[in-house]
């Protein structure tokens, strides 16, 4: 299987090359030139498999240049019960006959990014070996919170790699900062940058594109890479859990083999829901994909109108991981629906120039055939948290609450009774204050750990150890840099003169 670029189909690389390169040279995203299919019999046979066995069926269909042994090694290193607090890795909770919640947050950082970032380091180091790149990989991340921590946990102590994370001084929550500053591992470094997320991001971009820096890195047998969500190595592991959810529902007797399900996903960068779309194209029986947004509802409008327009107010919400106005992975969907890289390159040029584009009627028609969409305000998400706690004794986090709200409205307006998988993307304990206040608790003046204990009492769930143990952990990283000094911090950590 070869990989092409969304902006130039003449580009042709192997999956290992796509993972090492991350982004195609003309700015497009890599994707496989065709979509492999999985038969119903094969899906049926997954019912009795473990998560890792299911992953070993799906991943080789895309990573055709990897050996079975290499894939098994990646999968079994990532999805262990040391790293995940659930033996099922991504368990499905049934709330009603129709409502099934796919919990993607049992990994080490309690958010769904772990599903991909636990395995990416192994996919990347294996890809480096396969493509003959004999250098140490240095992962450089600017983070607004979740991605940095998930990347740190994924890459810590992975041989042949180092990871450096910069977070903005004034831009991450207390618990997120603690999660990063107490990070363990011999190959990790974390520092704060004075300023906001854009300052950190621009600093990292400047380092990535500095010719002098590249030369010094090469002299020292090192190379930079990114753990960004546009890397194919982050997307492909996400396809697995949709097959896994279906297989779990089969094995529980909740659906018949071949019965179609809906999938509802709280969406930001469009990676998670795109993985569900891939699963559908591969043959997973899926009816509608329901795209749920918060008040940053650029995708809701796009799916309704065919016009993508990022020229709008940016809202800071209680579901911060979805506070995004440019959903990078949508570019892959546009390519899949048009198969014309020239057309996609045109839309992306318009987006860059004027912040908006309108897709062709052909694309729009296909989008509305597959996708439904909706959005929820903070108030609506909070109300949904209260309702799910009361009705089902189930405490969703703020991102999952957006999806549940949009799903409930979808059912109300369409009457569609298709059984639905709702992707749950974070543990409620990661967003204690918002979840507790939705449950009617006073959170003012309580510290993060008091909130953890209170939520544990109220939800009847144990707080994830990864969060409660932060209280006893030593802060290892307290450096703060001006944006211009980030490069010196990098050289110093890497022992480069
Ligand atoms: C990243 C993230 C999302 C958005 O996922 P995309 O793949 O970017 O659409 C949703 N919820 C949580 C908790 C996240 O961390």
Coordinates of C-alpha atoms and ligand atoms in Angstrom, one line a residue:
X1 CA 0.0 0.0 0.0
X2 CA 1.4 3.4 -1.0
X3 CA 0.6 6.7 0.5
X4 CA -0.3 9.8 -1.5
X5 CA -0.6 13.5 -0.4
X6 CA -4.0 15.3 -0.2
X7 CA -2.4 18.1 -2.2
X8 CA -0.4 16.0 -4.7
X9 CA -1.3 12.5 -5.7
X10 CA 1.9 12.1 -7.5
X11 CA 3.6 11.8 -4.1
X12 CA 4.1 8.2 -3.3
X13 CA 5.6 6.9 -0.1
X14 CA 5.5 3.8 2.1
X15 CA 3.6 3.9 5.4
X16 CA 6.9 4.0 7.3
X17 CA 8.0 7.0 5.2
X18 CA 4.7 8.7 5.8
X19 CA 5.1 8.3 9.6
X20 CA 8.7 9.5 9.6
X21 CA 7.9 12.5 7.4
X22 CA 4.7 13.5 9.2
X23 CA 3.7 16.1 6.6
X24 CA 4.2 15.9 2.8
X25 CA 6.7 18.5 1.5
X26 CA 4.1 20.6 -0.3
X27 CA 2.0 20.9 2.9
X28 CA -0.5 18.1 2.3
X29 CA -1.4 15.2 4.6
X30 CA -0.5 11.6 3.8
X31 CA -3.2 9.0 3.3
X32 CA -3.3 5.5 1.8
X33 CA -4.1 5.5 -1.9
X34 CA -6.9 3.0 -1.3
X35 CA -9.0 1.8 1.6
X36 CA -8.7 -1.8 2.6
X37 CA -11.8 -3.8 3.3
X38 CA -12.8 -6.1 6.2
X39 CA -15.5 -8.7 5.6
X40 CA -18.4 -9.2 8.0
X41 CA -17.0 -12.7 8.8
X42 CA -13.8 -11.1 9.9
X43 CA -15.6 -8.6 12.0
X44 CA -17.6 -11.4 13.5
X45 CA -14.5 -13.2 14.4
X46 CA -13.2 -10.2 16.3
X47 CA -16.0 -10.7 18.9
X48 CA -13.9 -13.2 20.8
X49 CA -10.6 -11.4 20.5
X50 CA -8.7 -9.1 22.9
X51 CA -8.1 -5.5 22.0
X52 CA -4.5 -6.3 21.0
X53 CA -5.6 -9.1 18.7
X54 CA -8.1 -6.8 17.0
X55 CA -5.4 -4.2 16.5
X56 CA -3.1 -6.9 15.0
X57 CA -5.9 -7.5 12.4
X58 CA -6.6 -3.9 11.4
X59 CA -3.1 -2.2 11.5
X60 CA -1.4 -4.6 9.0
X61 CA -4.0 -3.6 6.4
X62 CA -2.6 -0.1 6.4
X63 CA 1.0 -0.7 7.5
X64 CA 1.8 -3.1 4.7
X65 CA 5.5 -2.5 4.8
X66 CA 5.6 -3.6 8.5
X67 CA 6.2 -7.3 9.4
X68 CA 3.6 -9.0 11.5
X69 CA 6.2 -9.2 14.2
X70 CA 6.9 -5.5 14.1
X71 CA 3.2 -4.7 14.4
X72 CA 2.8 -7.2 17.3
X73 CA 5.7 -5.6 19.1
X74 CA 4.2 -2.1 18.7
X75 CA 0.8 -3.2 19.8
X76 CA 1.9 -5.2 22.8
X77 CA 4.3 -2.5 24.0
X78 CA 1.5 0.1 23.9
X79 CA -1.6 -1.5 25.1
X80 CA -0.7 -3.1 28.4
X81 CA -2.5 -3.2 31.7
X82 CA 0.4 -1.3 33.1
X83 CA -0.5 1.6 30.9
X84 CA -4.2 1.2 30.8
X85 CA -6.5 1.0 33.8
X86 CA -9.0 -1.3 31.9
X87 CA -8.2 -4.8 30.8
X88 CA -10.4 -4.1 27.7
X89 CA -8.2 -1.0 26.9
X90 CA -11.3 0.7 25.4
X91 CA -14.4 -0.7 27.1
X92 CA -17.9 0.0 26.0
X93 CA -20.5 1.0 28.7
X94 CA -24.2 0.4 27.8
X95 CA -26.5 3.0 29.2
X96 CA -29.7 2.1 27.3
X97 CA -30.5 -0.2 24.4
X98 CA -29.5 2.6 22.1
X99 CA -26.7 4.4 24.0
X100 CA -23.3 2.8 24.2
X101 CA -20.4 4.8 25.5
X102 CA -16.9 3.9 24.2
X103 CA -14.5 4.9 27.0
X104 CA -11.2 6.0 25.4
X105 CA -9.6 7.5 28.5
X106 CA -8.2 4.6 30.5
X107 CA -4.7 5.3 29.4
X108 CA -2.0 7.0 31.5
X109 CA -3.1 10.6 31.0
X110 CA -6.9 10.0 31.2
X111 CA -7.7 11.4 27.8
X112 CA -8.3 9.7 24.4
X113 CA -5.0 11.0 23.0
X114 CA -3.3 8.1 24.8
X115 CA -5.0 5.6 22.4
X116 CA -2.7 6.9 19.6
X117 CA 0.2 8.4 21.5
X118 CA 0.9 5.2 23.5
X119 CA 1.6 3.4 20.2
X120 CA 3.0 6.2 18.0
X121 CA 6.6 6.1 19.6
X122 CA 6.8 2.4 18.6
X123 CA 5.4 3.0 15.1
X124 CA 7.8 5.9 14.7
X125 CA 11.0 4.2 15.9
X126 CA 10.1 1.1 13.9
X127 CA 9.5 3.3 10.8
X128 CA 12.9 5.0 11.3
X129 CA 14.7 1.6 11.4
X130 CA 12.8 0.4 8.3
X131 CA 13.7 3.6 6.3
X132 CA 17.3 3.4 7.4
X133 CA 17.3 6.7 9.3
X134 CA 20.0 6.1 11.9
X135 CA 19.5 9.1 14.1
X136 CA 18.1 9.9 17.5
X137 CA 14.5 11.3 17.1
X138 CA 13.8 14.4 19.1
X139 CA 10.1 15.0 19.5
X140 CA 9.4 18.7 19.9
X141 CA 5.9 19.7 21.2
X142 CA 4.1 22.9 21.9
X143 CA 1.1 22.1 23.9
X144 CA -2.0 23.7 25.2
X145 CA -2.4 20.8 27.7
X146 CA -3.5 17.3 26.7
X147 CA -1.2 16.5 23.8
X148 CA 2.0 17.4 25.6
X149 CA 1.3 15.1 28.6
X150 CA 0.1 12.3 26.4
X151 CA 3.2 12.6 24.2
X152 CA 5.5 12.6 27.3
X153 CA 3.9 9.5 28.6
X154 CA 4.1 7.8 25.2
X155 CA 7.8 8.7 24.5
X156 CA 9.2 8.4 28.0
X157 CA 12.1 6.0 28.1
X158 CA 11.5 4.8 24.5
X159 CA 14.9 4.0 23.2
X160 CA 16.3 6.1 20.4
X161 CA 14.0 9.1 21.3
X162 CA 14.0 12.2 23.4
X163 CA 11.0 14.5 23.9
X164 CA 10.9 18.2 24.7
X165 CA 7.6 19.8 25.6
X166 CA 7.0 23.6 25.9
X167 CA 3.8 24.8 27.5
X168 CA 2.6 28.4 27.8
X169 CA 3.0 29.9 31.3
X170 CA -0.5 31.4 31.2
X171 CA -2.4 28.8 29.3
X172 CA -2.7 25.4 31.0
X173 CA -4.8 24.2 33.9
X174 CA -3.3 23.6 37.3
X175 CA -3.6 19.8 37.0
X176 CA -2.2 19.8 33.4
X177 CA 0.8 21.8 34.6
X178 CA 1.4 19.4 37.5
X179 CA 1.0 16.4 35.2
X180 CA 3.8 17.8 33.0
X181 CA 6.2 19.2 35.6
X182 CA 6.3 16.0 37.5
X183 CA 6.9 13.8 34.4
X184 CA 9.2 10.8 34.9
X185 CA 11.6 9.4 32.3
X186 CA 15.3 9.7 31.4
X187 CA 14.7 11.2 28.0
X188 CA 12.1 13.9 28.8
X189 CA 12.4 17.7 29.2
X190 CA 9.5 20.1 30.0
X191 CA 9.7 23.9 30.2
X192 CA 7.3 26.8 30.4
X193 CA 7.4 29.6 27.8
X194 CA 6.5 33.2 28.8
X195 CA 3.3 34.0 26.9
X196 CA 0.3 32.1 25.5
X197 CA 0.0 29.0 23.4
X198 CA 0.7 30.9 20.1
X199 CA 4.0 32.1 21.5
X200 CA 5.0 28.5 22.4
X201 CA 3.8 27.2 19.1
X202 CA 5.6 29.9 17.1
X203 CA 8.8 29.2 19.0
X204 CA 8.6 25.5 18.2
X205 CA 7.9 26.3 14.5
X206 CA 10.9 28.6 14.4
X207 CA 13.1 25.8 15.8
X208 CA 11.7 23.3 13.3
X209 CA 12.4 25.5 10.3
X210 CA 15.8 26.9 11.4
X211 CA 18.5 25.8 8.9
X212 CA 21.3 26.3 11.5
X213 CA 19.4 24.1 14.0
X214 CA 18.9 21.4 11.4
X215 CA 22.6 21.4 10.6
X216 CA 23.6 21.2 14.2
X217 CA 21.1 18.4 14.8
X218 CA 22.5 16.4 11.8
X219 CA 26.1 16.9 13.0
X220 CA 25.0 15.3 16.3
X221 CA 23.1 12.4 14.6
X222 CA 19.7 13.7 15.7
X223 CA 16.6 14.8 13.9
X224 CA 13.4 16.5 15.0
X225 CA 10.0 15.0 14.6
X226 CA 6.5 15.9 15.7
X227 CA 3.8 14.1 17.6
X228 CA 1.2 16.3 16.0
X229 CA -2.3 14.9 15.2
X230 CA -1.8 15.2 11.4
X231 CA 0.7 12.3 11.4
X232 CA -0.8 9.2 9.9
X233 CA 0.8 7.2 12.8
X234 CA -1.7 9.0 15.1
X235 CA -4.7 8.4 12.9
X236 CA -4.4 4.7 12.1
X237 CA -4.4 3.4 15.7
X238 CA -7.8 5.2 16.2
X239 CA -9.5 3.1 13.5
X240 CA -9.0 0.0 15.7
X241 CA -11.3 1.1 18.5
X242 CA -14.3 1.5 16.3
X243 CA -14.0 -2.1 15.2
X244 CA -13.3 -3.1 18.8
X245 CA -16.5 -1.3 20.0
X246 CA -18.6 -3.1 17.4
X247 CA -17.0 -6.5 18.3
X248 CA -17.7 -5.9 22.0
X249 CA -21.3 -5.1 21.3
X250 CA -21.5 -8.3 19.2
X251 CA -20.0 -10.3 22.0
X252 CA -22.4 -8.8 24.5
X253 CA -25.3 -9.7 22.3
X254 CA -26.3 -6.1 21.9
X255 CA -26.3 -6.1 18.1
X256 CA -26.5 -8.7 15.3
X257 CA -23.6 -9.1 12.9
X258 CA -24.2 -6.7 10.1
X259 CA -26.5 -4.4 12.1
X260 CA -25.7 -0.8 11.4
X261 CA -24.7 1.5 14.3
X262 CA -24.3 5.3 14.6
X263 CA -21.1 6.8 15.9
X264 CA -21.1 10.2 17.7
X265 CA -17.8 11.9 18.3
X266 CA -16.9 15.1 20.2
X267 CA -14.7 16.7 17.6
X268 CA -11.9 19.3 17.4
X269 CA -9.2 18.5 14.9
X270 CA -11.5 16.0 13.1
X271 CA -9.0 13.1 13.7
X272 CA -11.2 10.9 15.9
X273 CA -14.3 11.1 13.7
X274 CA -12.2 10.6 10.5
X275 CA -11.0 7.3 12.0
X276 CA -14.6 6.3 12.3
X277 CA -15.2 7.3 8.7
X278 CA -12.3 5.1 7.7
X279 CA -13.8 2.2 9.7
X280 CA -17.1 2.7 7.8
X281 CA -15.4 2.7 4.4
X282 CA -13.6 -0.5 5.4
X283 CA -16.9 -2.2 5.9
X284 CA -17.8 -1.6 9.5
X285 CA -21.6 -1.4 9.5
X286 CA -22.1 2.3 10.2
X287 CA -25.2 4.4 9.5
X288 CA -24.5 8.0 10.5
X289 CA -21.4 9.6 11.8
X290 CA -22.5 12.4 14.2
X291 CA -20.0 15.2 14.6
X292 CA -20.4 17.1 17.9
X293 CA -18.9 20.5 18.5
X294 CA -18.9 23.0 21.3
X295 CA -19.6 26.7 20.6
X296 CA -16.6 26.7 18.3
X297 CA -19.1 25.1 15.8
X298 CA -17.2 25.7 12.5
X299 CA -17.8 22.0 11.6
X300 CA -21.5 22.1 12.4
X301 CA -21.9 24.9 9.9
X302 CA -19.7 23.2 7.4
X303 CA -21.7 20.0 7.5
X304 CA -25.0 21.9 7.1
X305 CA -23.9 24.3 4.4
X306 CA -20.8 23.1 2.6
X307 CA -19.0 26.3 3.6
X308 CA -16.1 26.2 6.0
X309 CA -15.6 29.6 7.6
X310 CA -13.1 30.2 10.4
X311 CA -13.8 33.9 10.5
X312 CA -15.7 33.9 13.7
X313 CA -15.3 34.5 17.4
X314 CA -13.1 32.1 19.2
X315 CA -14.7 30.8 22.4
X316 CA -12.9 29.4 25.4
X317 CA -15.1 26.7 26.7
X318 CA -15.3 24.0 29.4
X319 CA -14.3 21.5 26.7
X320 CA -11.0 23.1 25.8
X321 CA -9.6 20.2 23.7
X322 CA -12.3 21.1 21.2
X323 CA -11.6 24.8 21.1
X324 CA -10.4 24.8 17.6
X325 CA -11.2 26.8 14.5
X326 CA -9.1 24.9 11.9
X327 CA -9.8 21.2 11.9
X328 CA -6.7 19.9 10.1
X329 CA -7.9 16.4 9.4
X330 CA -10.9 17.6 7.5
X331 CA -8.5 17.9 4.6
X332 CA -8.2 14.2 4.5
X333 CA -12.0 13.8 4.2
X334 CA -12.1 16.3 1.4
X335 CA -9.6 14.2 -0.5
X336 CA -11.4 11.0 0.2
X337 CA -14.6 12.5 -1.2
X338 CA -13.1 14.1 -4.3
X339 CA -10.0 12.1 -5.1
X340 CA -8.7 15.3 -6.7
X341 CA -5.7 16.7 -5.0
X342 CA -5.9 19.9 -7.1
X343 CA -9.3 20.6 -5.8
X344 CA -8.2 20.0 -2.2
X345 CA -5.1 22.2 -2.6
X346 CA -7.4 24.9 -3.9
X347 CA -9.7 24.8 -0.9
X348 CA -6.7 24.9 1.5
X349 CA -5.2 27.9 -0.4
X350 CA -8.5 29.7 0.0
X351 CA -8.6 28.8 3.7
X352 CA -5.1 30.3 4.1
X353 CA -6.0 33.4 2.2
X354 CA -9.5 34.3 3.3
X355 CA -10.2 31.9 6.1
X356 CA -13.0 30.2 4.2
X357 CA -14.0 27.9 1.3
X358 CA -17.1 26.3 -0.1
X359 CA -16.9 22.7 -1.4
X360 CA -18.4 21.5 -4.6
X361 CA -22.0 20.2 -4.6
X362 CA -20.6 16.7 -5.2
X363 CA -18.6 16.8 -2.0
X364 CA -21.4 18.5 -0.1
X365 CA -23.9 15.8 -1.1
X366 CA -21.5 13.0 0.1
X367 CA -20.9 14.8 3.4
X368 CA -24.6 15.1 4.2
X369 CA -25.1 11.5 3.2
X370 CA -22.6 10.2 5.8
X371 CA -22.5 12.9 8.5
X372 CA -25.0 14.6 10.9
X373 CA -23.8 17.4 13.1
X374 CA -24.7 19.5 16.0
X375 CA -23.2 21.8 18.7
X376 CA -23.7 22.4 22.4
X377 CA -23.0 25.4 24.6
X378 CA -21.3 25.2 28.0
X379 CA -24.7 25.5 29.7
X380 CA -26.2 22.7 27.6
X381 CA -23.2 20.4 28.2
X382 CA -23.5 21.1 32.0
X383 CA -27.1 20.3 31.9
X384 CA -26.4 17.0 30.1
X385 CA -23.9 16.0 32.8
X386 CA -26.5 16.5 35.4
X387 CA -29.1 14.5 33.4
X388 CA -26.8 11.6 32.8
X389 CA -25.7 11.5 36.5
X390 CA -29.4 11.5 37.6
X391 CA -30.8 9.1 34.9
X392 CA -28.0 6.6 34.5
X393 CA -25.6 7.2 37.4
X394 CA -23.0 7.9 34.7
X395 CA -20.7 10.9 35.0
X396 CA -19.4 12.1 31.7
X397 CA -16.6 14.6 31.3
X398 CA -17.3 17.9 29.6
X399 CA -16.2 16.8 26.1
X400 CA -18.2 13.6 26.3
X401 CA -21.2 15.7 27.5
X402 CA -21.1 17.8 24.3
X403 CA -21.4 14.5 22.3
X404 CA -24.2 13.2 24.5
X405 CA -26.1 16.5 24.2
X406 CA -25.7 16.5 20.4
X407 CA -26.7 12.9 20.2
X408 CA -29.9 13.4 22.3
X409 CA -30.9 16.3 20.1
X410 CA -30.2 14.2 17.0
X411 CA -32.5 11.5 18.2
X412 CA -35.2 14.0 19.1
X413 CA -35.1 15.7 15.7
X414 CA -34.6 12.6 13.5
X415 CA -36.4 9.8 15.5
X416 CA -33.4 7.6 14.5
X417 CA -33.4 4.7 16.9
X418 CA -30.2 3.1 15.5
X419 CA -27.9 1.9 18.3
X420 CA -25.2 4.4 18.8
X421 CA -21.6 4.4 20.0
X422 CA -20.7 7.7 21.7
X423 CA -16.9 8.3 21.9
X424 CA -16.0 9.4 25.4
X425 CA -12.7 11.2 25.2
X426 CA -11.7 12.1 28.7
X427 CA -12.1 11.0 32.3
X428 CA -14.4 13.3 34.2
X429 CA -11.6 13.7 36.8
X430 CA -9.6 15.6 34.3
X431 CA -12.2 18.4 34.4
X432 CA -13.2 18.2 38.0
X433 CA -14.3 21.8 38.5
X434 CA -16.7 21.9 35.5
X435 CA -18.1 18.5 36.1
X436 CA -18.7 19.1 39.8
X437 CA -20.3 22.5 39.2
X438 CA -22.6 20.8 36.7
X439 CA -23.6 18.4 39.5
X440 CA -24.5 21.4 41.7
X441 CA -21.4 21.5 43.9
X442 CA -19.6 24.6 45.0
X443 CA -16.0 24.4 43.7
X444 CA -14.7 27.9 44.7
X445 CA -11.6 27.8 46.9
X446 CA -11.0 24.1 46.7
X447 CA -7.7 22.8 45.3
X448 CA -7.4 20.2 42.5
X449 CA -7.0 17.3 45.0
X450 CA -10.0 18.3 47.1
X451 CA -12.0 18.4 43.9
X452 CA -10.7 14.9 42.9
X453 CA -11.9 13.6 46.3
X454 CA -15.2 15.3 46.0
X455 CA -15.9 14.0 42.5
X456 CA -14.9 10.6 43.6
X457 CA -17.5 10.7 46.4
X458 CA -20.2 12.2 44.1
X459 CA -19.6 9.9 41.1
X460 CA -18.9 6.7 43.0
X461 CA -15.8 6.2 40.8
X462 CA -12.3 5.9 42.0
X463 CA -10.1 8.9 40.9
X464 CA -7.5 7.7 38.4
X465 CA -4.3 7.0 40.2
X466 CA -2.4 8.9 37.6
X467 CA -4.1 12.1 38.8
X468 CA -4.4 11.5 42.6
X469 CA -0.8 10.5 42.9
X470 CA 0.3 13.9 41.5
X471 CA -0.2 15.3 45.0
X472 CA 2.9 13.3 46.2
X473 CA 5.0 13.7 43.1
X474 CA 8.2 15.9 43.0
X475 CA 8.3 18.7 40.5
X476 CA 11.2 17.9 38.2
X477 CA 10.8 20.7 35.7
X478 CA 10.5 24.4 36.8
X479 CA 12.3 26.2 34.0
X480 CA 10.6 29.2 32.4
X481 CA 12.0 30.8 29.2
X482 CA 11.4 33.8 27.1
X483 CA 10.3 32.6 23.7
X484 CA 13.6 33.7 22.1
X485 CA 15.5 31.4 24.5
X486 CA 13.6 28.2 23.6
X487 CA 16.3 27.2 21.2
X488 CA 19.0 27.5 23.9
X489 CA 16.9 25.2 26.2
X490 CA 16.8 22.7 23.4
X491 CA 20.6 22.7 22.8
X492 CA 21.3 22.5 26.5
X493 CA 19.0 19.5 27.0
X494 CA 20.5 17.8 24.0
X495 CA 24.1 18.7 25.0
X496 CA 24.7 20.5 21.7
X497 CA 27.2 23.3 21.7
Ligands
LIG1 C1 -8.2 16.1 21.3 C2 -9.5 15.9 22.0 C3 -10.7 15.9 21.3 C4 -10.8 16.2 19.9 O1 -10.4 15.2 19.1 P1 -10.1 15.4 17.5 O2 -9.5 14.1 17.1 O3 -9.1 16.5 17.5 O4 -11.3 15.8 16.8 C5 -11.9 15.7 22.1 N1 -11.9 15.5 23.4 C6 -10.7 15.4 24.1 C7 -10.8 15.2 25.6 C8 -9.5 15.6 23.4 O5 -8.4 15.6 24.2

